[in-house]
XYZ file of C-alpha atoms in Angstrom:
730
model
C 23.126 -14.508 -12.515
C 20.637 -12.466 -14.540
C 17.502 -14.463 -15.207
C 15.244 -13.188 -18.003
C 11.769 -14.535 -18.555
C 10.283 -14.961 -22.017
C 13.005 -13.899 -24.429
C 10.768 -14.660 -27.425
C 9.373 -11.396 -28.792
C 5.662 -11.138 -29.681
C 4.517 -10.927 -33.272
C 4.416 -7.401 -34.660
C 1.006 -8.121 -36.133
C -2.000 -9.405 -34.195
C -3.205 -12.583 -35.912
C -6.930 -12.098 -35.239
C -6.919 -8.515 -36.546
C -8.524 -9.476 -39.882
C -11.561 -10.832 -38.019
C -12.297 -7.433 -36.473
C -14.620 -5.063 -38.369
C -12.506 -2.146 -39.546
C -15.154 0.316 -38.337
C -14.955 -0.943 -34.752
C -14.200 1.892 -32.313
C -12.928 -0.731 -29.885
C -9.677 -1.387 -31.750
C -9.136 2.019 -33.328
C -5.887 3.711 -32.339
C -4.239 0.698 -30.707
C -0.623 -0.150 -31.470
C 0.297 -3.667 -32.559
C 1.063 -4.985 -29.058
C -2.050 -3.428 -27.542
C -4.159 -4.883 -30.369
C -2.743 -8.341 -29.744
C -3.608 -8.105 -26.039
C -7.097 -6.734 -26.699
C -8.089 -9.309 -29.324
C -6.738 -12.403 -27.566
C -9.928 -13.664 -25.935
C -9.506 -17.276 -24.886
C -6.885 -18.789 -22.608
C -4.416 -17.251 -20.154
C -2.664 -14.018 -21.163
C 0.090 -12.137 -19.348
C 0.504 -8.526 -20.460
C 3.828 -7.055 -19.373
C 2.990 -3.351 -19.486
C 5.997 -1.088 -19.061
C 5.580 2.297 -17.393
C 3.460 4.697 -19.464
C 2.666 2.154 -22.206
C -1.141 2.389 -22.121
C -1.981 -0.359 -19.625
C -5.366 1.114 -18.687
C -6.254 1.750 -22.318
C -5.516 -1.888 -23.117
C -7.719 -3.176 -20.302
C -10.567 -0.827 -21.251
C -10.502 -1.780 -24.922
C -10.253 -5.489 -24.162
C -13.282 -5.284 -21.886
C -15.239 -3.524 -24.636
C -13.978 -6.000 -27.230
C -15.218 -8.958 -25.182
C -18.692 -7.432 -25.081
C -18.512 -6.560 -28.775
C -17.774 -10.211 -29.524
C -21.044 -11.229 -27.854
C -19.800 -12.071 -24.360
C -22.317 -11.040 -21.690
C -20.989 -8.183 -19.500
C -22.148 -10.121 -16.425
C -19.652 -12.870 -17.336
C -16.664 -10.518 -17.003
C -14.816 -9.866 -13.728
C -12.347 -6.973 -13.456
C -10.103 -6.951 -10.363
C -8.155 -3.789 -9.522
C -6.327 -2.312 -6.533
C -8.426 0.833 -6.153
C -12.130 1.406 -6.584
C -11.346 4.556 -8.552
C -9.361 2.543 -11.111
C -12.168 0.047 -11.704
C -14.793 2.793 -12.002
C -12.672 4.700 -14.501
C -12.141 1.589 -16.644
C -15.815 0.607 -16.560
C -16.877 4.149 -17.488
C -14.447 4.330 -20.397
C -15.452 0.884 -21.652
C -19.115 1.874 -21.477
C -18.430 4.946 -23.604
C -16.909 2.688 -26.270
C -19.867 0.294 -26.193
C -22.799 2.668 -25.558
C -23.193 1.743 -21.863
C -23.330 -2.019 -22.510
C -20.291 -2.592 -20.234
C -22.185 -1.247 -17.234
C -23.013 -4.750 -15.978
C -19.377 -5.880 -15.761
C -18.421 -6.783 -12.172
C -15.510 -4.475 -11.387
C -13.810 -3.629 -8.115
C -10.911 -4.246 -5.775
C -10.030 -7.724 -4.526
C -11.360 -6.713 -1.115
C -14.509 -5.152 -2.557
C -15.412 -8.183 -4.674
C -14.601 -10.511 -1.757
C -16.920 -8.452 0.453
C -19.834 -8.704 -2.000
C -19.457 -12.429 -2.594
C -18.884 -13.260 1.080
C -22.218 -11.641 1.896
C -23.709 -14.339 -0.323
C -21.438 -17.271 0.525
C -20.113 -16.364 3.999
C -22.622 -18.623 5.753
C -20.488 -21.578 4.647
C -17.849 -20.462 7.164
C -20.238 -19.207 9.845
C -20.618 -15.525 8.922
C -24.003 -13.798 8.539
C -24.612 -11.597 5.505
C -24.620 -8.459 7.698
C -21.036 -8.815 8.999
C -19.108 -5.571 9.611
C -15.679 -4.700 8.233
C -12.946 -3.407 10.524
C -10.493 -0.762 9.408
C -6.988 -0.602 10.838
C -7.994 1.635 13.738
C -10.853 -0.696 14.657
C -8.512 -3.697 14.685
C -6.094 -1.877 16.980
C -9.022 -0.942 19.236
C -10.012 -4.589 19.634
C -6.434 -5.574 20.409
C -6.324 -2.853 23.052
C -9.511 -4.197 24.644
C -8.087 -7.699 24.636
C -4.791 -6.574 26.149
C -6.767 -5.174 29.092
C -9.145 -8.112 29.478
C -6.231 -10.585 29.328
C -4.318 -8.414 31.817
C -1.398 -7.970 29.450
C -1.148 -4.267 30.134
C -0.986 -2.062 33.194
C 1.454 -0.578 35.663
C 4.898 -2.094 35.438
C 4.046 -4.297 32.454
C 5.904 -4.054 29.175
C 4.052 -5.484 26.185
C 4.140 -4.711 22.445
C 1.858 -1.834 21.397
C -1.531 -2.479 19.817
C -0.104 -1.283 16.503
C 2.791 -3.744 16.684
C 0.468 -6.636 17.550
C -1.820 -5.878 14.587
C 1.264 -5.606 12.365
C 2.341 -9.083 13.466
C -1.068 -10.670 12.917
C -1.594 -8.976 9.543
C 1.985 -9.473 8.389
C 1.829 -13.233 8.884
C -1.365 -13.397 6.802
C -0.089 -11.222 3.963
C 3.260 -12.990 3.818
C 1.383 -16.312 3.879
C 3.469 -17.520 6.818
C 2.733 -19.396 10.006
C 2.354 -16.889 12.864
C 5.167 -18.437 14.917
C 7.491 -18.538 11.926
C 6.713 -14.908 11.139
C 7.488 -13.863 14.721
C 10.823 -15.664 14.624
C 11.674 -14.106 11.273
C 10.579 -10.484 11.860
C 10.098 -9.999 15.600
C 12.994 -11.934 17.110
C 13.436 -9.268 19.782
C 9.865 -9.861 21.056
C 9.960 -13.640 21.311
C 9.823 -13.399 25.107
C 6.131 -12.529 24.566
C 5.534 -15.450 22.184
C 2.928 -17.235 24.350
C 0.997 -14.042 25.104
C 1.085 -12.976 21.449
C -0.257 -16.362 20.430
C -3.002 -15.973 23.063
C -4.016 -12.469 22.001
C -4.097 -13.533 18.342
C -6.388 -16.438 19.223
C -8.745 -14.180 21.187
C -8.684 -11.593 18.389
C -9.798 -14.187 15.846
C -12.544 -15.451 18.154
C -13.730 -11.927 18.994
C -14.256 -11.196 15.309
C -16.169 -14.421 14.798
C -18.355 -13.820 17.874
C -19.308 -10.316 16.765
C -19.617 -10.882 12.991
C -16.539 -8.799 12.171
C -13.926 -9.169 9.462
C -10.753 -7.142 8.998
C -9.131 -6.481 5.611
C -7.121 -9.674 5.724
C -10.167 -11.772 6.650
C -11.954 -10.665 3.490
C -9.255 -12.227 1.335
C -8.554 -15.244 3.528
C -12.230 -16.115 3.984
C -13.002 -15.631 0.289
C -10.044 -17.855 -0.618
C -11.163 -20.468 1.898
C -14.763 -20.529 0.642
C -13.597 -20.957 -2.955
C -11.040 -23.616 -1.997
C -13.061 -25.638 0.491
C -16.515 -25.553 -1.128
C -16.352 -26.862 -4.718
C -19.977 -25.928 -5.367
C -19.218 -22.277 -4.538
C -16.061 -22.320 -6.655
C -17.956 -23.796 -9.608
C -20.774 -21.266 -9.269
C -18.364 -18.305 -9.154
C -16.247 -19.662 -12.024
C -19.379 -20.266 -14.118
C -20.612 -16.750 -13.427
C -17.286 -15.109 -14.338
C -16.117 -16.746 -17.563
C -13.567 -14.004 -18.272
C -11.294 -12.642 -15.553
C -9.067 -9.562 -15.889
C -6.593 -8.405 -13.223
C -4.847 -5.035 -13.093
C -1.449 -4.427 -11.391
C -0.819 -8.150 -10.995
C 2.719 -7.488 -9.752
C 1.155 -6.073 -6.569
C -0.818 -9.202 -5.638
C 0.006 -11.229 -2.559
C -0.091 -15.020 -2.437
C -3.713 -15.149 -1.284
C -4.864 -12.897 -4.133
C -2.976 -15.049 -6.641
C -4.720 -18.115 -5.184
C -8.113 -16.393 -5.578
C -7.393 -15.683 -9.257
C -6.376 -19.312 -9.789
C -9.478 -20.647 -8.008
C -11.897 -18.468 -9.988
C -10.240 -18.898 -13.387
C -8.893 -22.429 -12.948
C -11.855 -24.145 -14.612
C -11.903 -22.133 -17.850
C -8.428 -20.413 -17.783
C -9.818 -17.342 -19.565
C -7.750 -14.930 -17.531
C -5.702 -11.893 -18.487
C -3.399 -10.307 -15.920
C -1.687 -6.992 -16.622
C 1.340 -5.728 -14.732
C 4.979 -4.781 -14.764
C 7.547 -6.830 -12.880
C 9.787 -3.743 -12.896
C 7.228 -1.862 -10.782
C 6.752 -4.444 -8.013
C 7.474 -2.280 -4.946
C 4.950 -3.238 -2.265
C 6.482 -6.230 -0.500
C 5.969 -4.440 2.825
C 2.229 -4.846 2.203
C 2.643 -8.500 1.340
C 2.934 -8.172 -2.448
C 4.904 -11.095 -3.871
C 7.177 -10.364 -6.836
C 7.184 -14.050 -7.751
C 3.445 -14.019 -8.563
C 3.978 -12.259 -11.876
C 7.145 -14.227 -12.613
C 5.382 -17.553 -11.988
C 2.080 -16.789 -13.742
C 3.046 -18.805 -16.859
C 3.767 -21.772 -14.564
C 0.409 -21.345 -12.799
C -1.518 -21.255 -16.078
C -0.044 -23.562 -18.711
C 0.031 -22.185 -22.236
C 0.143 -18.538 -21.149
C 0.557 -16.059 -23.988
C 2.941 -13.224 -23.090
C 2.385 -9.807 -24.690
C 4.758 -6.898 -24.043
C 3.751 -3.247 -24.170
C 6.954 -1.285 -24.773
C 5.966 1.946 -26.544
C 5.901 4.636 -23.874
C 3.540 7.597 -24.305
C 4.680 9.526 -21.211
C 8.400 10.231 -21.192
C 10.912 11.615 -23.655
C 13.407 9.134 -25.092
C 16.486 10.258 -23.068
C 14.629 9.533 -19.812
C 13.658 6.069 -21.054
C 17.247 5.273 -22.046
C 18.341 6.000 -18.474
C 15.464 4.059 -16.876
C 16.103 1.077 -19.167
C 19.687 1.095 -17.878
C 18.540 1.244 -14.239
C 16.331 -1.826 -14.590
C 18.579 -3.581 -17.097
C 20.726 -5.211 -14.414
C 17.771 -6.606 -12.466
C 18.513 -10.168 -11.365
C 15.159 -11.492 -12.585
C 12.874 -9.838 -15.095
C 10.816 -10.079 -18.257
C 12.748 -8.832 -21.275
C 11.500 -5.450 -22.514
C 12.938 -2.153 -23.707
C 10.813 0.953 -23.449
C 10.974 3.464 -26.285
C 9.202 6.698 -27.121
C 8.495 8.877 -30.144
C 8.840 11.922 -27.883
C 12.231 13.374 -28.742
C 14.305 15.692 -26.556
C 17.848 17.003 -26.319
C 17.680 17.114 -22.509
C 19.256 14.163 -20.748
C 18.408 13.271 -17.144
C 20.537 15.330 -14.762
C 22.757 13.757 -12.112
C 23.812 16.382 -9.571
C 26.027 15.792 -6.547
C 25.688 18.684 -4.095
C 27.956 18.927 -1.091
C 25.233 17.930 1.403
C 21.476 17.810 1.964
C 21.269 21.573 2.491
C 22.886 22.071 -0.901
C 20.453 19.542 -2.338
C 17.497 21.528 -0.987
C 18.851 24.814 -2.372
C 19.419 23.290 -5.811
C 15.886 21.874 -6.005
C 14.310 25.191 -4.959
C 16.407 27.147 -7.479
C 15.296 24.835 -10.295
C 11.651 24.992 -9.220
C 11.731 28.806 -9.240
C 13.363 28.766 -12.686
C 10.668 26.503 -14.094
C 7.959 28.597 -12.448
C 9.293 31.719 -14.208
C 9.135 29.781 -17.484
C 5.426 29.178 -16.889
C 5.504 25.575 -15.626
C 2.600 25.069 -13.163
C 3.641 24.046 -9.659
C 1.326 21.018 -9.926
C 3.474 19.756 -12.840
C 6.549 19.458 -10.610
C 7.218 16.769 -8.001
C 9.992 15.901 -5.565
C 10.213 12.192 -4.715
C 12.078 10.462 -1.895
C 12.525 7.032 -0.364
C 11.210 7.899 3.112
C 9.007 10.708 4.412
C 11.663 12.266 6.662
C 14.076 12.687 3.721
C 12.262 15.864 2.666
C 12.590 17.827 5.945
C 15.522 19.983 4.824
C 13.729 20.702 1.569
C 10.498 21.614 3.375
C 12.381 24.255 5.372
C 13.943 25.695 2.222
C 10.561 25.799 0.457
C 9.035 27.603 3.451
C 11.874 30.155 3.407
C 10.978 30.949 -0.211
C 7.232 31.012 0.377
C 6.619 28.022 -1.900
C 3.407 26.159 -1.073
C 3.511 22.377 -1.308
C 1.375 19.309 -0.738
C 3.036 16.353 0.952
C 1.341 13.106 0.048
C 0.292 10.536 2.637
C -2.063 12.332 5.067
C -4.800 10.751 7.151
C -7.845 9.539 5.250
C -11.201 11.092 6.085
C -12.654 7.953 7.674
C -9.534 7.419 9.799
C -10.154 10.590 11.835
C -11.597 10.212 15.353
C -14.678 12.386 14.830
C -15.713 10.612 11.607
C -15.180 7.215 13.254
C -17.459 8.429 16.071
C -20.246 9.236 13.617
C -19.817 6.039 11.628
C -20.199 3.969 14.805
C -23.898 4.925 15.037
C -24.456 3.871 11.433
C -22.491 0.626 11.811
C -24.657 -0.660 14.670
C -27.704 -0.089 12.474
C -26.271 -2.614 10.020
C -24.698 -4.969 12.561
C -26.172 -4.783 16.099
C -23.475 -7.231 17.262
C -20.691 -4.759 16.439
C -19.279 -4.506 19.943
C -16.444 -2.175 18.987
C -18.843 0.455 17.642
C -21.089 0.121 20.723
C -18.044 0.630 22.936
C -17.141 3.797 21.035
C -20.708 5.126 21.349
C -20.975 4.419 25.090
C -17.620 6.010 25.903
C -18.893 9.278 24.397
C -21.350 9.548 27.306
C -20.119 11.796 30.095
C -19.233 9.934 33.308
C -19.137 6.549 31.503
C -15.739 4.858 31.577
C -14.402 1.568 30.169
C -15.628 -0.572 33.087
C -19.167 0.794 32.953
C -19.197 0.476 29.179
C -18.117 -3.160 29.535
C -21.060 -3.878 31.847
C -23.530 -2.222 29.472
C -22.056 -4.140 26.527
C -22.594 -7.444 28.318
C -26.262 -6.525 28.752
C -26.671 -5.458 25.120
C -25.222 -8.789 24.006
C -27.925 -10.684 25.904
C -30.863 -8.799 24.355
C -32.430 -8.679 20.895
C -33.070 -4.922 20.556
C -30.149 -2.759 21.786
C -32.280 0.378 22.175
C -34.773 -1.482 24.379
C -31.972 -2.961 26.470
C -30.410 0.469 26.970
C -33.794 2.010 27.859
C -34.264 -0.578 30.602
C -30.678 -0.365 31.895
C -30.330 1.000 35.430
C -28.130 4.025 34.833
C -26.179 6.030 37.375
C -27.536 9.438 38.315
C -24.602 11.253 36.701
C -25.123 9.709 33.268
C -28.812 8.748 33.128
C -29.773 11.880 31.173
C -27.067 11.174 28.619
C -28.182 7.561 28.225
C -31.812 8.645 27.735
C -30.759 11.023 24.952
C -28.776 8.221 23.307
C -31.761 5.840 23.418
C -34.033 8.496 21.869
C -31.518 9.107 19.093
C -31.112 5.376 18.370
C -34.877 4.929 18.053
C -35.108 7.913 15.721
C -32.176 6.678 13.580
C -33.890 3.309 13.176
C -37.232 4.860 12.215
C -36.077 7.217 9.443
C -35.852 5.463 6.059
C -32.870 6.759 4.057
C -29.115 6.755 4.814
C -29.030 10.551 4.493
C -31.861 10.944 7.001
C -30.136 8.582 9.436
C -26.930 10.623 9.223
C -28.871 13.832 9.861
C -30.222 12.376 13.119
C -26.759 11.167 14.143
C -25.164 14.556 13.488
C -27.890 16.390 15.390
C -27.346 14.129 18.410
C -23.539 14.121 18.083
C -23.004 17.905 17.740
C -22.791 18.742 21.482
C -20.593 15.650 22.063
C -18.417 16.731 19.132
C -17.930 20.222 20.558
C -17.070 18.794 23.976
C -14.603 16.137 22.780
C -12.849 18.375 20.234
C -13.154 21.736 21.957
C -9.822 22.987 20.579
C -10.472 22.484 16.878
C -14.050 21.376 16.219
C -14.733 24.282 13.775
C -12.019 23.003 11.402
C -13.158 19.400 11.831
C -16.716 20.430 10.933
C -15.693 20.539 7.270
C -15.174 16.779 7.425
C -18.714 16.256 8.722
C -20.029 18.295 5.786
C -17.963 16.148 3.420
C -19.470 13.028 4.997
C -22.969 14.391 4.274
C -22.059 14.909 0.631
C -20.605 11.416 0.322
C -23.607 9.665 1.874
C -26.075 11.549 -0.317
C -25.076 9.344 -3.252
C -26.080 6.072 -1.532
C -29.439 4.302 -1.348
C -28.182 1.484 0.924
C -26.458 2.155 4.250
C -24.451 -1.102 4.172
C -22.938 -0.165 0.791
C -21.771 3.169 2.178
C -20.294 1.580 5.314
C -18.406 -0.971 3.187
C -17.027 1.667 0.818
C -16.006 3.941 3.702
C -13.851 1.136 5.116
C -12.581 -0.540 1.941
C -11.940 2.570 -0.145
C -11.684 5.571 2.197
C -12.417 9.018 0.739
C -9.641 11.535 0.209
C -7.471 12.951 2.938
C -9.120 14.908 5.732
C -8.736 18.641 6.114
C -7.831 19.335 2.488
C -8.000 22.965 1.391
C -8.769 24.421 -2.002
C -5.125 24.661 -3.050
C -4.859 20.983 -3.983
C -3.869 20.762 -7.638
C -2.053 24.124 -7.560
C 0.885 23.190 -5.337
C 4.271 21.588 -5.675
C 4.037 17.872 -4.860
C 6.305 16.209 -2.314
C 5.818 12.466 -2.195
C 7.361 9.178 -1.227
C 8.027 7.021 -4.278
C 5.447 4.493 -3.097
C 2.729 7.164 -3.084
C 3.757 8.418 -6.533
C 3.136 5.179 -8.412
C 0.696 5.635 -11.279
C 1.235 9.424 -11.412
C 3.295 11.629 -13.705
C 4.729 15.156 -13.816
C 6.664 17.293 -16.304
C 9.586 17.816 -13.896
C 10.642 15.230 -11.316
C 13.398 15.464 -8.696
C 14.584 12.332 -6.850
C 16.430 12.997 -3.586
C 19.236 11.292 -1.671
C 20.382 8.692 -4.189
C 23.117 7.428 -1.890
C 23.708 4.129 -0.131
C 21.793 3.903 3.132
C 19.070 6.310 2.013
C 18.101 5.207 -1.497
C 18.621 2.265 -1.493
C 17.481 2.089 2.109
C 19.957 0.959 4.730
C 17.314 -1.559 5.820
C 17.543 -3.383 2.468
C 20.326 -5.930 2.817
C 19.129 -9.219 1.336
C 19.377 -9.655 -2.455
C 15.589 -9.606 -2.947
C 15.347 -6.422 -0.856
C 18.043 -4.725 -2.927
C 16.239 -5.716 -6.095
C 13.052 -4.066 -4.851
C 15.039 -0.884 -4.145
C 16.193 -0.977 -7.786
C 12.574 -1.264 -8.929
C 11.624 1.586 -6.610
C 14.139 3.894 -8.296
C 12.817 2.758 -11.678
C 9.294 3.746 -10.613
C 10.540 7.139 -9.407
C 12.419 7.895 -12.615
C 9.581 6.829 -14.923
C 7.235 9.413 -13.331
C 9.053 12.136 -15.303
C 7.676 13.293 -18.641
C 10.184 15.953 -19.740
C 12.929 16.473 -17.166
C 14.420 14.156 -14.550
C 16.823 15.330 -11.849
C 18.638 12.745 -9.710
C 20.459 14.088 -6.666
C 23.219 12.346 -4.714
C 24.695 14.469 -1.873
C 28.377 13.859 -1.243
C 27.820 14.052 2.515
C 24.880 12.834 4.582
C 24.077 12.425 8.253
C 24.731 8.924 9.593
C 22.849 6.928 12.230
C 25.067 8.537 14.884
C 23.934 11.993 13.647
C 27.463 12.769 12.439
C 28.149 13.948 8.905
C 29.858 11.324 6.780
C 31.041 10.888 3.233
C 28.387 9.102 1.186
C 28.476 6.588 -1.644
C 26.337 7.149 -4.721
C 23.628 4.516 -5.214
C 24.898 1.495 -7.110
C 21.792 1.722 -9.320
C 22.948 5.123 -10.604
C 26.327 3.582 -11.367
C 24.486 1.176 -13.705
C 23.575 4.106 -15.963
C 26.282 4.920 -18.547
C 27.594 8.451 -18.026
C 26.869 9.203 -21.688
C 23.125 9.020 -20.893
C 23.329 11.644 -18.137
C 23.866 15.388 -17.990
C 26.442 16.171 -15.352
C 27.083 12.476 -14.875
C 30.655 13.007 -13.737
C 32.378 12.047 -10.514
C 32.721 15.190 -8.433
C 34.687 13.239 -5.884
C 33.458 12.376 -2.428
C 33.818 15.143 0.115
C 36.163 13.971 2.873
C 36.141 16.108 6.037
C 39.523 16.987 7.521
C 40.818 14.637 10.221
C 40.698 16.309 13.649
C 44.136 17.249 14.927
C 43.921 14.983 17.967
C 41.951 12.159 16.371
C 42.693 8.660 17.693
C 43.980 6.146 15.147
C 41.141 4.153 13.608
C 41.073 0.448 14.460
C 41.617 -1.771 11.441
C 38.519 -3.824 10.665
C 37.842 -6.692 8.320
C 34.881 -6.231 5.978
C 32.388 -8.879 4.902
C 33.585 -8.630 1.319
C 37.135 -9.473 2.386
C 36.357 -12.391 4.671
C 34.644 -15.685 4.075
C 31.493 -16.711 5.915
C 33.685 -18.758 8.266
C 34.914 -15.559 9.930
C 31.394 -14.542 11.004
C 30.913 -17.009 13.823
C 28.022 -17.035 16.274
C 28.601 -14.404 18.951
C 31.016 -12.326 16.864
C 30.701 -8.527 17.118
C 30.158 -6.642 13.878
C 29.715 -3.035 12.767
C 27.200 -1.889 10.118
C 27.137 1.630 8.671
C 23.381 1.984 9.309
C 22.400 -0.434 12.082
C 25.494 0.154 14.219
C 27.042 -2.527 16.463
C 25.516 -6.006 16.620
C 26.157 -9.650 17.474
C 25.975 -12.571 15.047
C 23.104 -14.887 16.075
C 23.119 -17.411 13.256
C 25.231 -18.213 10.176
C 23.289 -19.232 7.046
C 25.455 -20.546 4.177
C 26.426 -19.631 1.591
C 26.583 -15.885 2.401
C 23.869 -14.815 4.853
C 24.089 -14.040 8.571
C 21.464 -13.184 11.184
C 22.583 -10.356 13.452
C 20.874 -8.785 16.452
C 21.337 -5.007 16.605
C 20.429 -3.306 19.861
C 18.595 -0.428 18.161
C 17.085 -2.279 15.192
C 16.474 -5.862 16.319
C 17.206 -8.991 14.300
C 18.288 -8.554 10.674
C 19.211 -11.035 7.960
C 22.130 -9.640 5.979
C 23.878 -10.838 2.841
C 27.653 -10.423 2.883
C 27.813 -9.235 -0.737
C 25.511 -6.309 0.030
C 25.739 -5.507 3.717
C 29.278 -4.073 3.903
C 29.672 -5.550 7.383
C 32.808 -4.969 9.395
C 33.971 -7.731 11.720
C 35.567 -6.065 14.728
């Protein structure tokens, strides 16, 4: 059943408009819905901002309007999902109000949590100088613990450090008990349940012992301080009388709790988001947060932004149809004053090679017409879906940028350098000390462990290291390290400290990265430039972890190339021409999406992809694709494309599925019973089933009315819904 939230349409005219001075720059140029959102000051407000409807503009003008109405900038809190977004909004608001918005507290959930935990963290046993772990650091600790707990070694099979961190983080972000999360997502690893529980316990204690927090801890600890210490909650709520949240559809349960705890006393909170663009459940985002906001804050006013300033009307008619059949949504219909005769194109090439050729031909046509390469993008569900296209682009000499590379501070050489700076801020940071010591020639993990134990017992690490009885083969190296540490401590500015580190690190750098250190040197230069803008070392360290700089190894062609991107990485961006690949069942939507809520997110993902297009949208659905057995098979066009009336598409006709000829000596195919044809009763525990993506599996559990849990040898345990899974009972 389709469930639609908030059918009542907002007033076309903002009631408080007559109270606003007509000369105010803050409200000039806003449409009626934007004006209503901007000028509603008190009480909870939910702004449903469709794609391209001026969400950022609305937030910026509301922030400026609050200040214009006499509200102190220090009383406003703006929560975003990237530091860049908050900085852009604060800068634009300041331009409207002659810099008076400069004192607004703006930043990411993690960034704001970090700042406030440095003030209030002592309530839960953390000093103000705690260090923040990035993903690589967390995996490094897990690796150390696996060794110390003797969970790894010859003949032992244990989940990788990456998998263990995924389990620990996933349980937090999904707001689930660790054991429950393991049973739900890692059924195939339950034989390690006791050891996983043990390593998680040691991981949590290790962080506490060494004043470390990972990304998840920032949110959990901030939530806990606000929840468990009423005096802290009251102080924070009193300080921030007006709370604004961007991209609310991307919040997880903990972030929603934080918003409620801060704004619960005064309820002056505006959240802005689009339920139709909730696509990050794999990161823990909870679609229900935006749907339940009116229940969380009684008396919520709902404002819809529906006028789109990005796309031509024919594209919006198609995207409205895609999202129109969503099972649960807020009612809205996007429209545009940008007219066009060009409908979105649906093209069904024979196979993925034909798809690649078609895309390249169109790109070359547009290039001849003068369209810049940077104004064209090819989007896909998963990174490997573009491989055939990448080969075709290379054959034609077309340069492209594929989004999703490694961030600067995730590279090994930059992490090496940052370790020296981190121990200046937090001498108890054992992980950074371990990294530093292992850079010494002839020092291995066991020796490093012994040195670390000594450092932990002393007050001044440099003095402890100077007195340490070193082996002959590495004494010279240790002496050089001690001299560098003393010098780093004695120079005053962050830039000067980095200069000392780089001078000491250069010979180590050339030894460790002998094959490619010249190319990596560019990253060290970039680090110098970044640090030059900071007066406080701790602020730089925090930003480097919480909001990493751009991808490493970028060349000067960025901005001039064709863009290849996953849909997830494309959110918030726009291009003149957009191509969406592989719109067939098993690829887009993903074959992994089988439960109703997973299918609904796939629908929203296609909606996000299609709404990136400004002028032309091309949707491609190959008639043949390669299956999980690496054999070519006839494909089925995505059901979400079938939701779009053919009259709204160019070429939206059924070309007919390509059926390969039956081999002359083919064996007769065994008749199978599909899930759609049989009731749940037929899928008994232990039954063997066939799935077009996961392959053969056995039914583990039957969950009425129409869900089964199946263990697939290659893919592990999956929950599948019979209406979506297209299971075959052998």
